[in-house]
Coordinates of N, CA, C and O in Angstrom, one line a residue:
V1039 N 0.9 -1.2 0.0 CA 0.0 0.0 0.0 C 0.9 1.2 0.0 O 1.7 1.4 0.9
E1040 N 0.7 2.1 -0.9 CA 1.5 3.3 -1.1 C 0.7 4.5 -0.6 O -0.4 4.8 -1.1
V1041 N 1.2 5.1 0.5 CA 0.5 6.3 1.0 C 1.3 7.5 0.9 O 0.8 8.6 1.2
G1042 N 2.6 7.4 0.5 CA 3.4 8.5 0.3 C 4.2 9.1 1.4 O 5.3 9.6 1.3
Y1043 N 3.7 9.1 2.6 CA 4.4 9.7 3.7 C 4.8 8.6 4.8 O 5.4 9.0 5.8
R1044 N 4.5 7.4 4.6 CA 5.0 6.3 5.4 C 5.8 5.3 4.6 O 5.5 5.0 3.5
T1045 N 6.9 4.8 5.2 CA 7.6 3.8 4.5 C 6.9 2.4 4.6 O 6.1 2.2 5.5
Q1046 N 7.3 1.5 3.8 CA 6.7 0.2 3.8 C 7.0 -0.5 5.2 O 6.2 -1.2 5.7
G1047 N 8.2 -0.2 5.7 CA 8.6 -0.7 7.0 C 7.7 -0.3 8.1 O 7.4 -1.1 9.0
E1048 N 7.4 1.0 8.1 CA 6.4 1.5 9.1 C 5.1 0.9 9.0 O 4.5 0.5 10.0
L1049 N 4.6 0.7 7.8 CA 3.3 0.1 7.6 C 3.3 -1.4 8.0 O 2.4 -1.8 8.7
D1050 N 4.4 -2.1 7.7 CA 4.5 -3.5 8.1 C 4.6 -3.6 9.7 O 4.0 -4.5 10.3
G1051 N 5.3 -2.6 10.3 CA 5.4 -2.6 11.7 C 4.1 -2.5 12.4 O 3.7 -3.2 13.4
W1052 N 3.3 -1.5 11.9 CA 2.0 -1.3 12.5 C 1.0 -2.4 12.2 O 0.2 -2.8 13.1
A1053 N 1.1 -3.0 11.0 CA 0.3 -4.2 10.7 C 0.5 -5.3 11.6 O -0.4 -6.1 12.0
A1054 N 1.8 -5.5 12.0 CA 2.2 -6.6 12.9 C 1.6 -6.4 14.3 O 1.4 -7.3 15.1
K1055 N 1.3 -5.1 14.7 CA 0.7 -4.8 16.0 C -0.8 -4.8 16.0 O -1.4 -4.4 17.0
C1056 N -1.4 -5.2 14.9 CA -2.9 -5.1 14.8 C -3.5 -5.9 15.9 O -3.3 -7.1 16.1
P1057 N -4.4 -5.2 16.7 CA -5.0 -5.9 17.9 C -5.9 -7.0 17.5 O -6.0 -8.0 18.2
V1058 N -6.6 -6.9 16.4 CA -7.5 -7.9 16.0 C -6.7 -9.2 15.6 O -7.0 -10.3 16.1
E1059 N -5.7 -9.1 14.8 CA -4.9 -10.2 14.4 C -4.1 -10.8 15.6 O -4.0 -12.0 15.8
S1060 N -3.7 -9.9 16.5 CA -3.0 -10.4 17.7 C -4.0 -11.2 18.6 O -3.6 -12.3 19.1
F1061 N -5.2 -10.8 18.7 CA -6.2 -11.5 19.5 C -6.5 -12.9 18.8 O -6.7 -13.9 19.5
E1062 N -6.6 -12.9 17.5 CA -6.8 -14.1 16.8 C -5.7 -15.1 17.1 O -5.9 -16.3 17.3
R1063 N -4.5 -14.6 17.0 CA -3.3 -15.5 17.3 C -3.4 -16.0 18.7 O -3.1 -17.2 19.0
F1064 N -3.8 -15.2 19.7 CA -4.0 -15.6 21.1 C -5.0 -16.7 21.2 O -4.8 -17.7 21.9
L1065 N -6.2 -16.5 20.5 CA -7.2 -17.5 20.6 C -6.8 -18.8 20.0 O -7.1 -19.9 20.6
V1066 N -6.2 -18.8 18.8 CA -5.7 -20.0 18.2 C -4.6 -20.6 19.0 O -4.6 -21.9 19.2
G1067 N -3.6 -19.9 19.4 CA -2.5 -20.4 20.2 C -2.9 -21.0 21.5 O -2.3 -21.9 22.0
G1068 N -4.0 -20.5 22.1 CA -4.5 -21.0 23.4 C -5.5 -22.1 23.2 O -6.2 -22.5 24.2
N1069 N -5.7 -22.5 22.0 CA -6.7 -23.6 21.7 C -8.1 -23.2 22.1 O -8.9 -24.0 22.5
V1070 N -8.4 -21.9 22.1 CA -9.7 -21.4 22.4 C -10.6 -21.4 21.2 O -11.8 -21.7 21.3
A1071 N -10.0 -21.2 20.0 CA -10.8 -21.2 18.7 C -9.8 -21.6 17.6 O -8.6 -21.5 17.7
T1072 N -10.4 -22.1 16.6 CA -9.7 -22.5 15.4 C -9.7 -21.4 14.4 O -10.6 -20.5 14.4
H1073 N -8.8 -21.5 13.4 CA -8.9 -20.5 12.3 C -10.2 -20.6 11.6 O -10.8 -19.6 11.2
R1074 N -10.8 -21.8 11.4 CA -12.1 -21.9 10.7 C -13.2 -21.3 11.5 O -14.0 -20.6 11.0
E1075 N -13.2 -21.4 12.8 CA -14.2 -20.8 13.7 C -14.1 -19.3 13.6 O -15.1 -18.6 13.5
I1076 N -12.9 -18.8 13.6 CA -12.7 -17.3 13.4 C -13.2 -16.8 12.1 O -13.9 -15.8 12.0
E1077 N -12.9 -17.6 11.0 CA -13.4 -17.2 9.7 C -14.9 -17.2 9.6 O -15.5 -16.3 9.0
E1078 N -15.5 -18.2 10.2 CA -17.0 -18.3 10.3 C -17.6 -17.2 11.0 O -18.6 -16.6 10.6
T1079 N -17.0 -16.8 12.1 CA -17.4 -15.7 12.9 C -17.3 -14.4 12.1 O -18.2 -13.5 12.1
D1080 N -16.2 -14.2 11.4 CA -16.0 -13.0 10.6 C -17.1 -12.9 9.6 O -17.6 -11.8 9.3
K1081 N -17.4 -14.0 8.9 CA -18.4 -14.0 7.9 C -19.8 -13.7 8.5 O -20.6 -12.9 7.9
M1082 N -20.1 -14.2 9.6 CA -21.4 -13.9 10.3 C -21.5 -12.5 10.7 O -22.5 -11.8 10.4
L1083 N -20.4 -11.9 11.2 CA -20.4 -10.5 11.6 C -20.5 -9.6 10.4 O -21.2 -8.6 10.4
D1084 N -19.8 -9.9 9.3 CA -19.9 -9.1 8.1 C -21.3 -9.1 7.6 O -21.8 -8.1 7.1
R1085 N -22.0 -10.3 7.6 CA -23.4 -10.4 7.2 C -24.3 -9.5 8.1 O -25.1 -8.8 7.6
E1086 N -24.1 -9.6 9.4 CA -24.9 -8.9 10.3 C -24.7 -7.4 10.2 O -25.7 -6.6 10.2
V1087 N -23.5 -7.0 10.0 CA -23.2 -5.5 9.8 C -23.8 -5.1 8.5 O -24.4 -4.0 8.4
G1088 N -23.7 -5.9 7.5 CA -24.3 -5.5 6.2 C -25.8 -5.4 6.2 O -26.3 -4.4 5.7
E1089 N -26.4 -6.3 6.9 CA -27.9 -6.2 7.1 C -28.3 -5.0 7.9 O -29.3 -4.3 7.5
A1090 N -27.6 -4.7 8.9 CA -27.8 -3.5 9.7 C -27.7 -2.2 8.9 O -28.5 -1.3 9.0
F1091 N -26.6 -2.2 8.1 CA -26.4 -1.0 7.3 C -27.5 -0.9 6.2 O -28.0 0.3 6.1
E1092 N -27.9 -2.0 5.6 CA -29.0 -1.9 4.6 C -30.3 -1.4 5.3 O -31.0 -0.6 4.8
F1093 N -30.5 -1.9 6.5 CA -31.7 -1.5 7.3 C -31.7 0.0 7.5 O -32.7 0.7 7.3
A1094 N -30.5 0.5 8.0 CA -30.4 1.9 8.3 C -30.5 2.8 7.0 O -31.2 3.8 7.1
Q1095 N -29.9 2.3 5.9 CA -30.0 3.1 4.7 C -31.5 3.1 4.2 O -31.9 4.1 3.6
S1096 N -32.2 2.1 4.4 CA -33.6 2.0 3.9 C -34.6 2.6 4.8 O -35.8 2.8 4.5
S1097 N -34.2 2.9 6.1 CA -35.2 3.5 7.0 C -35.3 5.0 6.8 O -34.4 5.7 6.4
P1098 N -36.5 5.5 7.2 CA -36.7 6.9 7.1 C -35.9 7.7 8.1 O -35.6 7.1 9.2
L1099 N -35.5 8.9 7.8 CA -34.8 9.7 8.7 C -35.7 10.1 9.9 O -36.9 10.2 9.7
P1100 N -35.2 10.2 11.1 CA -36.1 10.6 12.2 C -36.5 12.1 12.0 O -35.9 12.9 11.3
D1101 N -37.6 12.4 12.7 CA -38.2 13.7 12.7 C -37.2 14.7 13.4 O -36.9 14.5 14.6
P1102 N -36.7 15.7 12.7 CA -35.8 16.6 13.4 C -36.4 17.4 14.6 O -35.7 17.8 15.4
N1103 N -37.7 17.5 14.6 CA -38.3 18.2 15.7 C -38.3 17.4 17.0 O -38.4 18.0 18.1
G1104 N -38.0 16.2 16.9 CA -37.9 15.4 18.1 C -36.5 15.1 18.6 O -36.2 14.3 19.5
I1105 N -35.5 15.8 18.1 CA -34.1 15.6 18.3 C -33.8 15.7 19.8 O -32.9 15.0 20.3
L1106 N -34.5 16.6 20.5 CA -34.1 16.8 22.0 C -35.1 16.0 22.9 O -34.9 16.0 24.1
N1107 N -36.0 15.2 22.3 CA -36.9 14.4 23.2 C -36.1 13.4 24.0 O -35.2 12.8 23.4
H1108 N -36.4 13.3 25.2 CA -35.8 12.3 26.1 C -34.3 12.5 26.4 O -33.6 11.6 26.8
L1109 N -33.8 13.7 26.1 CA -32.4 14.0 26.2 C -32.1 14.2 27.7 O -31.1 13.7 28.2
Y1110 N -32.9 14.9 28.5 CA -32.7 15.1 29.9 C -33.9 14.6 30.6 O -34.8 15.3 30.9
Q1111 N -33.9 13.3 31.0 CA -35.0 12.7 31.7 C -34.7 12.6 33.2 O -33.7 12.3 33.6

């Protein structure tokens, strides 16, 4: 990935520190989950997020007159 102001070494260094990938290694290394289980979970989450996004995009916008309703109860 070329971003112009970071070297490839810097990008690689930060990628190695990725907390998601680090946690995946922890789970697999500790026999808590398999790579396949993690992949299945990723697919399930992608599907759920996609469905939620589609729902939000297709839903009507809220009435702006009610923006302060229930703000200070």
